[in-house]
Every structure is written in structure tokens, then in C-alpha cells.
Short mmCIF file of C-alpha atoms and ligand atoms in Angstrom, two decimals:
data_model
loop_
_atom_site.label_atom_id
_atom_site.label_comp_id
_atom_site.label_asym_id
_atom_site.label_seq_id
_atom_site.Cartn_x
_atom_site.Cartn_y
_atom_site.Cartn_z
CA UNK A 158 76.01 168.39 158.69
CA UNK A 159 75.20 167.29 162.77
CA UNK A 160 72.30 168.15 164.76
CA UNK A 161 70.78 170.53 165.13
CA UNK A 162 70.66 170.36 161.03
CA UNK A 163 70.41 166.74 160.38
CA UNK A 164 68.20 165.48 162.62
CA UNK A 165 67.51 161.84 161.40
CA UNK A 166 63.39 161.85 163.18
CA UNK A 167 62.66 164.22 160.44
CA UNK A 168 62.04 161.31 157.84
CA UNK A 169 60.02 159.26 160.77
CA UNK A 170 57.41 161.21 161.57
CA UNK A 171 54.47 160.22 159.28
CA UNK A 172 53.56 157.37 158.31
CA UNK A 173 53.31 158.74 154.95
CA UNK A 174 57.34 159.86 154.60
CA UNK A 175 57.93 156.32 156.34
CA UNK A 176 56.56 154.89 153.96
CA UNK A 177 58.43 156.83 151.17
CA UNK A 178 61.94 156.20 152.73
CA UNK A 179 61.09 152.35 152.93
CA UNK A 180 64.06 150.38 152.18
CA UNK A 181 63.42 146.94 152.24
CA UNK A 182 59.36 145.66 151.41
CA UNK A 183 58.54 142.01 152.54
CA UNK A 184 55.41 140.65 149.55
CA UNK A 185 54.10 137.20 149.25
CA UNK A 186 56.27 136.61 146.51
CA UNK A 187 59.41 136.13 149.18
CA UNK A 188 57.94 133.44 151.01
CA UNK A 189 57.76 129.78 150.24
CA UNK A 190 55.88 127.19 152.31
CA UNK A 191 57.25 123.97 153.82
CA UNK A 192 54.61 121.62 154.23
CA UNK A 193 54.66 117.87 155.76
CA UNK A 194 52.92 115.40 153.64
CA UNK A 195 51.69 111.88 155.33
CA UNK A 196 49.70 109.35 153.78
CA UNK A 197 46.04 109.08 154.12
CA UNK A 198 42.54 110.99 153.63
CA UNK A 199 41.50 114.09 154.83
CA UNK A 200 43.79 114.25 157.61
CA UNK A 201 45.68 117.20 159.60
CA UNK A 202 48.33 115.76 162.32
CA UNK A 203 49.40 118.43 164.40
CA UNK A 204 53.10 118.50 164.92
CA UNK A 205 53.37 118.90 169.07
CA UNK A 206 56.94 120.86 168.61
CA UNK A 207 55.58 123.73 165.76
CA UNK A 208 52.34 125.26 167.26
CA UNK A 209 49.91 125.76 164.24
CA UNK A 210 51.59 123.12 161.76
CA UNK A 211 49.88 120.28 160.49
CA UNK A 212 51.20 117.33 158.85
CA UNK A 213 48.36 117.19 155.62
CA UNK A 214 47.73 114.56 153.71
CA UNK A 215 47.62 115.02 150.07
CA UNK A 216 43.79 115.90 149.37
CA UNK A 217 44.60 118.55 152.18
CA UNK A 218 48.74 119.84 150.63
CA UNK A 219 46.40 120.24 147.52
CA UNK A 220 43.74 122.56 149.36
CA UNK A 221 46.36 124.47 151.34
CA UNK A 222 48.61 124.15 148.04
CA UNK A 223 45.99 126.44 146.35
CA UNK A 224 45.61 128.80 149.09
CA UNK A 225 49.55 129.51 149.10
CA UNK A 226 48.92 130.54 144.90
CA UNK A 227 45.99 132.66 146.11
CA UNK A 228 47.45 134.47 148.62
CA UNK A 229 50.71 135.05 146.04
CA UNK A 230 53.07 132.83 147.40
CA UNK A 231 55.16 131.03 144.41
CA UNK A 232 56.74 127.89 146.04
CA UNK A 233 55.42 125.34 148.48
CA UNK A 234 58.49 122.89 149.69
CA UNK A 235 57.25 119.20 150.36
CA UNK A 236 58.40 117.03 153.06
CA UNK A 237 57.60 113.80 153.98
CA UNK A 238 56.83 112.26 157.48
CA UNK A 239 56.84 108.20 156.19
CA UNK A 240 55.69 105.31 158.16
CA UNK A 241 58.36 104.04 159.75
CA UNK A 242 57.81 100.71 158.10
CA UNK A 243 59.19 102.16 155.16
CA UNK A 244 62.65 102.91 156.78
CA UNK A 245 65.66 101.31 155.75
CA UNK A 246 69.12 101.25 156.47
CA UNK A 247 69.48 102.77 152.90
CA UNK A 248 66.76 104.81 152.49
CA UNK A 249 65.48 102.85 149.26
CA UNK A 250 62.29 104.47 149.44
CA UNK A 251 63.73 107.69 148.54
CA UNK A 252 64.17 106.53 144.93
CA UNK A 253 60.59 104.85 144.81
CA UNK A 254 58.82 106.42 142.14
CA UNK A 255 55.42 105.75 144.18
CA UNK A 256 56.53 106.75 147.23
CA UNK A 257 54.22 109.61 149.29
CA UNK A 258 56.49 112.58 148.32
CA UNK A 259 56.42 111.39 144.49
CA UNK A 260 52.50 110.99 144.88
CA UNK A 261 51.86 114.03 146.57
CA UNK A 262 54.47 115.94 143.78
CA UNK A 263 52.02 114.31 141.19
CA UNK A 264 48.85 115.13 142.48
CA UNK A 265 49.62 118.57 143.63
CA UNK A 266 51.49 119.85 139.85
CA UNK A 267 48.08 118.31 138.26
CA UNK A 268 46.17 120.46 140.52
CA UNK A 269 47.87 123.95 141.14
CA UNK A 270 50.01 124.21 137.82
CA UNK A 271 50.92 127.23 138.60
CA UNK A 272 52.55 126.83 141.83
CA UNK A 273 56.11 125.80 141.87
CA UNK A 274 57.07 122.55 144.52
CA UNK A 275 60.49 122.48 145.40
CA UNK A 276 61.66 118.65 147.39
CA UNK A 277 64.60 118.05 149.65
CA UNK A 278 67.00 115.46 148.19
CA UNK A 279 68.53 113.67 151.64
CA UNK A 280 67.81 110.22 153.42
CA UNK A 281 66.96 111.35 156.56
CA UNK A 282 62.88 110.44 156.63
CA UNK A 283 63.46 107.51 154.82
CA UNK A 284 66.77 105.93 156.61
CA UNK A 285 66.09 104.14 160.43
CA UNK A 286 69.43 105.75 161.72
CA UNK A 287 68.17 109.42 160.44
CA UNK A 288 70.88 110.41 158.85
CA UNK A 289 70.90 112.29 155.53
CA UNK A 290 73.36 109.52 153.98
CA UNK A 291 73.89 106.34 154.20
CA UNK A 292 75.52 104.76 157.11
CA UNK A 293 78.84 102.55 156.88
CA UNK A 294 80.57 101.46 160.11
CA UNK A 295 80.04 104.09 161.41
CA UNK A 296 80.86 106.69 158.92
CA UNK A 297 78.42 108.72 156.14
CA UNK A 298 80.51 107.82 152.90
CA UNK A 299 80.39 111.00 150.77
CA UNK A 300 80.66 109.04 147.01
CA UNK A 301 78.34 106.20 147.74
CA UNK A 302 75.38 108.77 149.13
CA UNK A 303 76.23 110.99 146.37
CA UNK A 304 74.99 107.43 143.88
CA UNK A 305 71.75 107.24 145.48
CA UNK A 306 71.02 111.18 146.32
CA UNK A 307 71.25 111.27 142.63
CA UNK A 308 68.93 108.48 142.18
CA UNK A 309 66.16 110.03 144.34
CA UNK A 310 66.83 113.64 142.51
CA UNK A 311 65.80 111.68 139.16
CA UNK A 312 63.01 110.58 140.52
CA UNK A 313 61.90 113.81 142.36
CA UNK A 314 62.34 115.01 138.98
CA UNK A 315 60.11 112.52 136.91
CA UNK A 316 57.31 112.99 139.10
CA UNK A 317 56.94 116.58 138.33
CA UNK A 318 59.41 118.15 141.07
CA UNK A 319 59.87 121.87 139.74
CA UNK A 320 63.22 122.45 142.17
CA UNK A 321 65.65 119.75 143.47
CA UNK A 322 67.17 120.82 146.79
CA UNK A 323 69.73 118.98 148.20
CA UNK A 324 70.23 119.54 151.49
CA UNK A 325 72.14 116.59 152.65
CA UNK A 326 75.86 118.52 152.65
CA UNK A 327 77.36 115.77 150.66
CA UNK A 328 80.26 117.30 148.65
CA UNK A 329 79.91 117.24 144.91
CA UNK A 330 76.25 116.30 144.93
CA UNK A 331 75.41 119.35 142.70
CA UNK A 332 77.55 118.72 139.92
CA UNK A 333 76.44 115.45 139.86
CA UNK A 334 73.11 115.58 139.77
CA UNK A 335 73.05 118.51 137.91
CA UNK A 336 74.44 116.59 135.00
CA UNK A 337 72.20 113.54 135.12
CA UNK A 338 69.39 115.35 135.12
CA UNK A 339 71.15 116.92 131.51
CA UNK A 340 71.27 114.05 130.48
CA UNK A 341 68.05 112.39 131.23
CA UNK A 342 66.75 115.85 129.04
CA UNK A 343 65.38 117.46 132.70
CA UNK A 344 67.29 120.52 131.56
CA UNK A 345 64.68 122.95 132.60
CA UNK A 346 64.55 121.33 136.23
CA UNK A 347 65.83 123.72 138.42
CA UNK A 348 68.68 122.73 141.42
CA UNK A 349 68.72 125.36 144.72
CA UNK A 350 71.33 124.02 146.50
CA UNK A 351 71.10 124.29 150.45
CA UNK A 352 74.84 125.08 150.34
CA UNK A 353 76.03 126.45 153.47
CA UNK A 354 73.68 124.38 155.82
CA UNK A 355 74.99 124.25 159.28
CA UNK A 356 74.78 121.42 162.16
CA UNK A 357 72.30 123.47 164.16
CA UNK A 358 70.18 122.65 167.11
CA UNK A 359 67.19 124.79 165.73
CA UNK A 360 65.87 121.56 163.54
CA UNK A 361 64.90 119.51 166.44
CA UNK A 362 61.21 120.33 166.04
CA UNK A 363 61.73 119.63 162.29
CA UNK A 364 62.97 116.06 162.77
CA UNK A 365 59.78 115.70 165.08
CA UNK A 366 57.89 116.76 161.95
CA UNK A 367 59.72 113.96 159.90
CA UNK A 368 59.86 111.16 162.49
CA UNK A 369 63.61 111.47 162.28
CA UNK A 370 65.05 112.80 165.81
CA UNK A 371 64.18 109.32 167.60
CA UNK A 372 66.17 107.35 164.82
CA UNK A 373 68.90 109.97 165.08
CA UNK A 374 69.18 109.79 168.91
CA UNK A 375 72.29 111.15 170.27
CA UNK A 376 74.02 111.34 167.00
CA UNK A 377 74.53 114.38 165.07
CA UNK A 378 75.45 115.69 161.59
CA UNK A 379 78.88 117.41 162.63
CA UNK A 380 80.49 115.60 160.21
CA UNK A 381 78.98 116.88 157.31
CA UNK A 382 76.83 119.96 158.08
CA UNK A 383 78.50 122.80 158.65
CA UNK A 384 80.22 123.82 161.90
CA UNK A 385 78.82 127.70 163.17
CA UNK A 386 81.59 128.72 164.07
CA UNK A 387 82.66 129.35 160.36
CA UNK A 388 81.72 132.03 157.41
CA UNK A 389 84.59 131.76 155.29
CA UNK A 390 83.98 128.10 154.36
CA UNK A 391 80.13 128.67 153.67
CA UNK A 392 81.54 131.03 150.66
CA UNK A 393 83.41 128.24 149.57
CA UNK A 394 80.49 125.63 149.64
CA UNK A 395 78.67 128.35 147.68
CA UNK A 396 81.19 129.43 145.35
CA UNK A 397 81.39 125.10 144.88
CA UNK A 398 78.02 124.68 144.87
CA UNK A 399 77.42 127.24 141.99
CA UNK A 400 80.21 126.04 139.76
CA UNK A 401 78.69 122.51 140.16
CA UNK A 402 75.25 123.96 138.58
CA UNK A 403 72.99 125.18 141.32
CA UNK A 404 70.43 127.94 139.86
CA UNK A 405 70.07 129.03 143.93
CA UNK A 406 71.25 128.53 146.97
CA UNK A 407 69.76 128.72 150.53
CA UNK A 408 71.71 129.32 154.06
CA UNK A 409 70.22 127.80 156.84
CA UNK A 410 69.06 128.19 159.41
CA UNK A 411 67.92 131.87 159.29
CA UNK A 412 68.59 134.16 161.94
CA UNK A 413 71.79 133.53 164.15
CA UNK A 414 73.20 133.56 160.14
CA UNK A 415 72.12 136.88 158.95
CA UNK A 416 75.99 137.80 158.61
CA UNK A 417 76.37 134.30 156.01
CA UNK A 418 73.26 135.73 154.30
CA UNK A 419 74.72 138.98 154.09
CA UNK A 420 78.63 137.83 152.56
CA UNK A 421 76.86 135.49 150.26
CA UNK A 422 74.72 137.87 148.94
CA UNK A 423 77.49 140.48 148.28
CA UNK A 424 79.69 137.64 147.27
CA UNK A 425 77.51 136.11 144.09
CA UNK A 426 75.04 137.12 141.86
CA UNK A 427 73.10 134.16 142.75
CA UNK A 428 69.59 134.35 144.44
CA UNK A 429 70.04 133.70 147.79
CA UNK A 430 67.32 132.14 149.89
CA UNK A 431 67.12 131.93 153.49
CA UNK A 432 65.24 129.23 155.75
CA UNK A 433 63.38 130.01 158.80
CA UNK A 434 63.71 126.84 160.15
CA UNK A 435 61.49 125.09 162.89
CA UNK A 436 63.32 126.07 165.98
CA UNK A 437 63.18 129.61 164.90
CA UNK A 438 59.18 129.21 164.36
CA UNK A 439 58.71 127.07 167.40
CA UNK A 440 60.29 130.39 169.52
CA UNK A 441 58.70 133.25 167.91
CA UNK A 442 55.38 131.39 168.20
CA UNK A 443 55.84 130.00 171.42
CA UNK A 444 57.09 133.84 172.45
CA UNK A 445 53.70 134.98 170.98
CA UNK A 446 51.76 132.83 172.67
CA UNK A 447 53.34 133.18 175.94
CA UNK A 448 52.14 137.29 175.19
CA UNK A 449 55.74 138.00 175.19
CA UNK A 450 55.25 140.34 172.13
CA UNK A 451 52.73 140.48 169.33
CA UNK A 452 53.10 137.44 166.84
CA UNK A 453 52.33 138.76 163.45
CA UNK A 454 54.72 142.10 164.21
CA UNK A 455 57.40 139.78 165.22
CA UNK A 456 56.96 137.71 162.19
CA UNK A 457 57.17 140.58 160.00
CA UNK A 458 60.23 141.93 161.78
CA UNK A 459 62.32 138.53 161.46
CA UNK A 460 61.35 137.93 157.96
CA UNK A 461 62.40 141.96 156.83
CA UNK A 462 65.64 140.95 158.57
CA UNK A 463 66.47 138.20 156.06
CA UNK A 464 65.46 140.68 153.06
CA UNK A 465 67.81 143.02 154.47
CA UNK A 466 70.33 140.96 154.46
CA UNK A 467 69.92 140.34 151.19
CA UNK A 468 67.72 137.28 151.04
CA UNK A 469 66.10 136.82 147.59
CA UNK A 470 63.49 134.76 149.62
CA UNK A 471 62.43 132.94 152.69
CA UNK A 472 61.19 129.97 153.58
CA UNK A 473 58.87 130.20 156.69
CA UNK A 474 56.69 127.86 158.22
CA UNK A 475 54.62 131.27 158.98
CA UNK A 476 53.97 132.09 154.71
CA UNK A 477 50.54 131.96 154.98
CA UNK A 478 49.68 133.91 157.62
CA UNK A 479 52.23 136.74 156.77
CA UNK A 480 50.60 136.74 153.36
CA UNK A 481 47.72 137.02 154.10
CA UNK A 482 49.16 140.21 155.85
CA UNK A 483 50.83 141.88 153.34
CA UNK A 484 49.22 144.14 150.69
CA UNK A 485 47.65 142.08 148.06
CA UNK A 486 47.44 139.50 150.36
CA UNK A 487 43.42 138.14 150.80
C1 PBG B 100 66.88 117.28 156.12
C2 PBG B 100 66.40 118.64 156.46
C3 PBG B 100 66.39 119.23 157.72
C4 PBG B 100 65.73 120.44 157.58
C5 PBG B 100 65.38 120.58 156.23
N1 PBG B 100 65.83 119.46 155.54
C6 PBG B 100 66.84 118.72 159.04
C7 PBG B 100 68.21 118.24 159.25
O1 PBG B 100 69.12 118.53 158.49
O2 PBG B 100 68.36 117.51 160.22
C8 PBG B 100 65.43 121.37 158.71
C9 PBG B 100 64.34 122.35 158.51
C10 PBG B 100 63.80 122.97 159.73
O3 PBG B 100 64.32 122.79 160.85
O4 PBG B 100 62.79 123.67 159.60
N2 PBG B 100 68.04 117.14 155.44
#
């Protein structure tokens, strides 16, 4: 059947049959929330880099925390921007069991039960070079980072960390965490793996966020992030990453990956989550502000993208505000 027959503007013009040949439906239960956590009181830093995102300090991750349940959001993910006193070459605050992110994990599960907190498991706020492993002449040794990624995943863990997420590329960091926390009885701690994580330019105003980008200077992550110029091997971190023990995986960063998304999804039944990262944020917002086209429709339009894709979920530095949005959002 062609025109004049099938004529495809049939099914487009009412809302009301729109809305009935809807494919894809973005809800507040897609969307998790990154938040920065700094120490302190009643304290909002902006970060210069993401237009309308505060570091909080705990008191505040609580309110905002309880807001994100409200609004139907499940999952907040905590990061934390440390004092750079507490930077080491080895990142030996990452395994303190009262540092700020253990704290914060504490205070937040006692307050919002309900609400699951997910924590990154890599160095890179806690080490003075910024690098998401340890640093040996030069070099990130793979088995040695692996020992102490695994040390700060237990600890994550005994503070009340719902999901582990390692995001520091390290190969066989799943497996091994996966079975120490087995056999430290955290069996019902979950592990979403950011598996195919690629060394993109879109986290600069993330490592602004975390106080990492100075310490990182000129160096990069090339040598264990993923290069994007590759699909093929991002199946095989997945398919890796899954046999280890991951209960999820993410792809990152979002958009110039929708095809990774896409062959991952098809690929495994494994929920796939996708991360909106801060570069992506920083130019939709900084589009919208400049009144180069309407903020909350382009939000809405980006995020769908990922859930077409096949994106089980998205992390977005814009959750609550798209919420809020969405039918039985308040
Ligand atoms: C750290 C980490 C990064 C992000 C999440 N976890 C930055 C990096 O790898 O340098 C980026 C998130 C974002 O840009 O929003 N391992």
C-alpha cells in the first residue's frame, strides 16, 4: 500500500490518536539523580560548569533526597567533592568507613528508606593525580587498583550503599568484588557495572563537580576507558562484565552512544542504563538558556532518545525537573 492509501499523517493528527500510537513513554521511574555531596551544614555550592547544580551537603542530599522519592524517582547516585586535604596518592580515603560519601550513605538510608543510593567505586575524588586507579610510574596497574576498588566497594557496602557501581574500567573488577561482597554475606547488594564507559571529553564539567580535572591536568584516561571509536569491544566489556556478576550495566556517556545503547540492549537481557553525563547537561542547558530552543522540550526529547534505544533508565542531572513534568509527577 503507497500514498495516496497509506498516508502516514493519518495517525498524527490529534493529540488523542498520538497519544494512542505512543511508542516509547519517559515516567519518573527512568530517571535517577546524581547528586554531589560536600561536607558541612546547610550548604548549596553551585557548580560554575552545570548551570542549576548544587553541591549539597548532607542535611540538604537528605531534603532533596526526599523530594526525588516524592516526585517518583527510585535512585539518587552520590558523589563526593572531598577537601583536597584528604587526597592521596592512593586514594585511602575511599576505603574510610567515615568518610563524607559513607556518612552521607548513612544518614540519607536512615532517612528516605525507601529510596535506593547507588555510589561510584573509582579513586578519582579521592587520589591528588585524579585518576580512577592508582598511579605507578607512570602507569594505572589493573590488579593492584582492582585490591583497593574492592576495599572501598566493602565499605560502600557496610554503610548502607544499595548499588555498587564501578566505574573505574579496571578489568575484572566485577567478578571480584562481586564475590567478596558473597562472602562478607552482602548478597542482596546489588553491582551495575558502568561497563562500556568511554574516554570522553563530555565529563569535564563533572570533574569540576569533584575537584578532579585540576589534579588530572593534561592527562587522560585513554588507557583504560574506552576508545569511541569502538562498539564491538563495548559488547565484550558487557558480555565480561555480566559473567563477572553485574545485576546492570550503564553506557556512558549518553547521546553520541545511542548506537552502544541500542546493540547492548538487543545483545543481553540485562537492564541497560544510560548516563546523561555533565557535558551533555552543561549544553542542553546552556542551549536553553542562550533561548536556542525550549529547555524542558529538549530535555524530554534527549531523555525519550535513550528509552528508545532501549535504555532501561537514565541518569540525568535534569531528574527532578523532568519529573516533576511527567504525569504523576507533583
Ligand atoms: C569517575 C566518574 C566520572 C563520571 C562518573 N564517574 C568521570 C570520569 O570518569 O572522569 C562522569 C559523569 C559525568 O560527566 O556526568 N570515575
Amino acid at each position: 500500500m503507497v500514498f495516496p492509501y497509506t498516508r502516514l499523517r493519518r495517525t498524527r493528527q490529534t493529540s488523542w490518536v498520538r497519544r494512542l500510537v505512543q511508542e516509547n513513554y519517559l515516567l519518573p521511574s527512568d530517571l535517577i539523580l546524581p547528586l554531589f555531596v560536600i561536607d558541612g551544614d546547610n550548604c548549596r555550592e553551585p557548580v560554575e560548569s552545570l548551570p542549576g547544580v548544587d553541591r549539597l551537603t548532607i542535611d540538604l542530599v537528605i531534603e532533596t533526597g526526599r523530594r526525588a522519592a516524592q516526585l517518583g524517582i527510585p535512585a539518587v547516585a552520590l558523589f563526593p567533592a572531598v577537601h583536597a586535604s584528604l587526597k592521596s596518592d592512593d586514594g585511602a580515603e575511599a576505603w574510610n568507613p567515615d568518610s563524607l560519601i559513607c556518612r552521607a550513605v548513612r544518614a540519607l538510608k536512615a532517612a528516605v528508606p525507601d529510596l535506593g543510593v547507588i555510589c561510584d567505586v573509582a579513586l578519582d575524588p579521592y587520589t591528588t593525580h585524579g585518576h580512577d586507579g592508582l598511579l605507578k610510574d607512570g602507569v594505572i596497574p589493573n590488579d593492584e587498583t582492582v585490591e583497593v576498588l574492592v576495599r572501598q566497594a566493602l565499605t560502600l557496602a557496610e554503610a548502607g550503599c544499595d548499588v555498587i557501581a564501578p566505574s573505574d574500567m579496571m578489568d575484572g573488577r566485577v567478578g571480584v568484588i562481586r564475590a567478596a561482597l558473597e562472602e562478607r554475606s552482602y548478597t542482596d547488594t546489588l553491582i551495575l557495572s558502568y561497563a562500556a564507559k568511554y574516554a570522553s571529553s563530555f565529563y569535564g564539567p563533572f570533574r569540576d563537580a569533584v575537584g578532579s580535572s585540576s589534579a588530572l591536568g593534561a592527562a587522560d584516561k585513554t588507557t583504560y576507558q574506552m576508545d569511541s571509536a569502538n562498539s564491538a569491544e563495548a559488547l565484550r566489556e558487557v558480555g565480561l562484565d555480566i559473567a563477572e556478576g553485574a545485576d546492570m550495566v550503564m553506557v556512558k556517556p549518553g547521546m553520541p552512544y545511542l548506537d552502544v545503547i541500542r546493540d547492548v540492549a538487543q545483545g543481553f537481557d540485562v537492564p541497560v542504563f544510560a548516563y546523561q553525563v555533565s557535558g551533555e547537561y552543561a549544553m542542553l542547558s546552556l542551549g536553553a538558556e542562550r533561548g536556542l530552543f525550549d529547555r524542558t522540550k529538549a530535555f524530554h526529547e534527549s531523555l525519550l532518545a535513550f528509552k528508545r534505544a532501549g535504555a532501561r533508565g537514565i541518569l540525568t542531572y535534569a531528574a527532578l525537573e523532568v519529573a516533576a513534568t511527567l504525569p504523576g509527577g507533583r
